Amino acid sequence: VWASRLERAIEDQPPSALFALEVAAALGTHVDPLEWRAVCRQRNLQVGTGLLEHLARHQLVHAPQEEAGSSQGWSFVHEMLRESLERSAREHGRWQEVNLACAAMLHRRYRSDHPGVAERKSRHLISAGTLEQAIEPLMLAADACFHRSEYQAAHERLDRREEILTRSSCVPDAARWGEGWV
């Protein structure tokens, strides 16, 4: 149902609109427009400024009134719509590309110690299937959780990191294992 509503809503939009919305779906239910536009620019996607208003008229997104320089976020009206876009990207072989673009944007836009960035970057890298690249961001995310006294969350990130190290095809490195154990 959501896919057909979306298809009808974007049929008169540029072909890049679907990919841009798949990027937004990878960024989450609530989308930071500055991050979204950064990924779109990096991928040379031509997304008209009226796309969000158009989707809002079709009751697919909650979009604030666009103002010059506004960084006010927007969101999908329902999590199932976001999931439908994710499924579309997976079925058409674009999900890896979408997530790599999001991870690259985070890497360029923020310092690695910026709150939440390591966590988000690791999630995109894992979704893209580039597990070995997620090892370092997972360590940074675990460390951030530890410093916020979120010990269970830190252990979850370390467990995920260890799982990746176990399955990894990279050369075993005792220092990488020990870093997580410490």
XYZ file of C-alpha atoms in Angstrom:
182
model
C 0.000 0.000 0.000
C 2.738 2.461 0.978
C 4.802 1.607 -2.104
C 1.879 2.231 -4.442
C 1.011 5.536 -2.732
C 4.627 6.628 -3.040
C 4.816 5.519 -6.673
C 1.764 7.612 -7.536
C 3.120 10.595 -5.616
C 6.506 10.681 -7.361
C 5.466 9.697 -10.888
C 5.840 13.330 -12.036
C 9.107 13.872 -10.125
C 12.626 13.465 -11.543
C 13.940 9.870 -11.606
C 16.408 10.729 -8.826
C 13.539 11.389 -6.378
C 13.159 7.699 -5.483
C 16.873 7.281 -4.761
C 16.829 10.497 -2.697
C 13.917 9.132 -0.658
C 15.746 5.834 -0.171
C 18.642 7.873 1.222
C 16.208 9.582 3.582
C 14.889 6.168 4.647
C 18.434 5.068 5.484
C 18.933 8.216 7.562
C 15.909 7.313 9.684
C 12.272 8.123 10.330
C 13.191 11.695 11.272
C 15.458 13.257 8.630
C 17.926 16.096 9.091
C 17.527 18.063 5.835
C 21.137 19.284 5.885
C 22.433 15.701 6.053
C 19.935 14.534 3.435
C 20.856 17.311 1.031
C 24.571 16.656 1.634
C 24.167 13.011 0.560
C 22.053 14.060 -2.426
C 24.691 16.607 -3.501
C 27.479 14.063 -3.070
C 25.532 11.627 -5.304
C 24.633 14.389 -7.821
C 20.917 13.835 -7.230
C 18.705 16.562 -8.576
C 16.045 16.948 -5.905
C 13.719 19.867 -6.398
C 13.025 22.101 -3.430
C 9.337 21.325 -3.761
C 9.678 17.560 -3.330
C 8.932 17.617 0.414
C 5.918 19.894 -0.017
C 4.685 17.637 -2.807
C 5.032 14.561 -0.584
C 3.362 16.414 2.299
C 0.373 17.185 0.047
C 0.174 13.441 -0.647
C 0.314 12.864 3.139
C 3.554 10.880 2.994
C 5.810 13.174 5.012
C 5.502 15.752 7.742
C 7.508 18.612 6.299
C 8.028 22.037 7.841
C 7.674 25.101 5.670
C 10.962 25.482 3.809
C 12.892 28.601 4.699
C 16.256 29.690 3.394
C 18.939 28.067 5.521
C 16.395 26.136 7.592
C 17.672 22.959 9.203
C 14.329 21.972 10.668
C 13.834 18.262 10.172
C 11.097 16.342 8.428
C 9.752 12.860 8.923
C 7.904 10.062 7.204
C 4.260 9.837 8.244
C 4.652 6.170 9.114
C 7.549 3.813 9.826
C 6.064 1.388 7.278
C 6.660 3.958 4.522
C 10.317 4.213 5.534
C 10.536 0.407 5.572
C 8.902 0.266 2.134
C 11.606 2.566 0.757
C 14.281 0.409 2.379
C 12.743 -2.719 0.834
C 12.645 -1.008 -2.578
C 16.335 -0.107 -2.322
C 17.215 -3.664 -1.275
C 15.162 -5.247 -4.067
C 16.768 -3.006 -6.689
C 20.303 -3.487 -5.360
C 20.723 0.098 -4.145
C 20.725 -0.387 -0.349
C 24.492 -0.857 -0.118
C 25.127 2.246 -2.234
C 22.641 4.277 -0.184
C 24.239 3.311 3.126
C 27.794 3.850 1.894
C 26.769 7.338 0.772
C 25.277 8.044 4.220
C 28.413 6.765 5.984
C 30.614 8.906 3.720
C 28.498 11.970 4.478
C 28.822 11.378 8.226
C 32.570 10.920 7.865
C 32.947 14.207 5.954
C 30.469 16.237 7.954
C 31.349 15.373 11.564
C 34.366 14.620 13.708
C 34.519 11.002 14.864
C 33.878 12.072 18.477
C 30.711 14.012 17.605
C 27.876 12.565 19.727
C 26.162 9.629 18.051
C 28.131 9.762 14.807
C 30.227 6.622 15.381
C 27.057 4.676 16.206
C 25.286 5.908 13.091
C 28.301 5.375 10.862
C 28.718 1.790 12.099
C 25.022 1.121 11.463
C 25.317 2.367 7.851
C 28.500 0.396 7.226
C 26.913 -2.784 8.616
C 23.781 -2.215 6.511
C 26.032 -1.777 3.469
C 27.685 -5.113 4.226
C 31.119 -3.540 4.758
C 31.518 -5.126 8.158
C 35.267 -4.680 8.530
C 34.900 -0.923 8.037
C 32.422 -0.906 10.945
C 34.941 -2.269 13.465
C 36.506 1.093 14.370
C 33.213 3.057 14.571
C 31.762 0.298 16.778
C 34.722 0.682 19.136
C 34.195 4.456 19.244
C 30.459 3.944 19.862
C 31.174 1.478 22.700
C 33.646 3.927 24.223
C 31.074 6.741 24.054
C 28.477 4.526 25.767
C 31.012 3.592 28.452
C 31.770 7.264 29.179
C 28.017 7.938 29.543
C 27.813 5.004 32.020
C 25.640 3.071 29.541
C 27.427 -0.200 30.214
C 24.867 -2.553 28.685
C 24.861 -0.532 25.457
C 28.674 -0.501 25.449
C 28.734 -4.302 25.804
C 26.249 -4.664 22.939
C 28.511 -2.647 20.624
C 31.579 -4.609 21.764
C 29.745 -7.904 21.231
C 28.747 -6.816 17.713
C 32.358 -5.755 17.052
C 33.664 -9.114 18.305
C 31.157 -10.935 16.109
C 32.465 -9.015 13.095
C 36.084 -9.718 14.062
C 35.263 -13.416 14.345
C 33.666 -13.511 10.876
C 36.197 -11.111 9.369
C 38.458 -12.150 6.527
C 41.112 -9.643 7.593
C 44.383 -10.825 9.089
C 43.910 -11.654 12.785
C 45.241 -8.786 14.834
C 45.679 -9.358 18.564
C 45.689 -5.612 19.191
C 42.185 -5.258 17.658
C 40.859 -8.061 19.873
C 42.593 -6.735 22.976
C 41.278 -3.234 22.424
C 37.724 -4.509 22.780
C 38.533 -6.712 25.761
C 40.080 -3.792 27.624
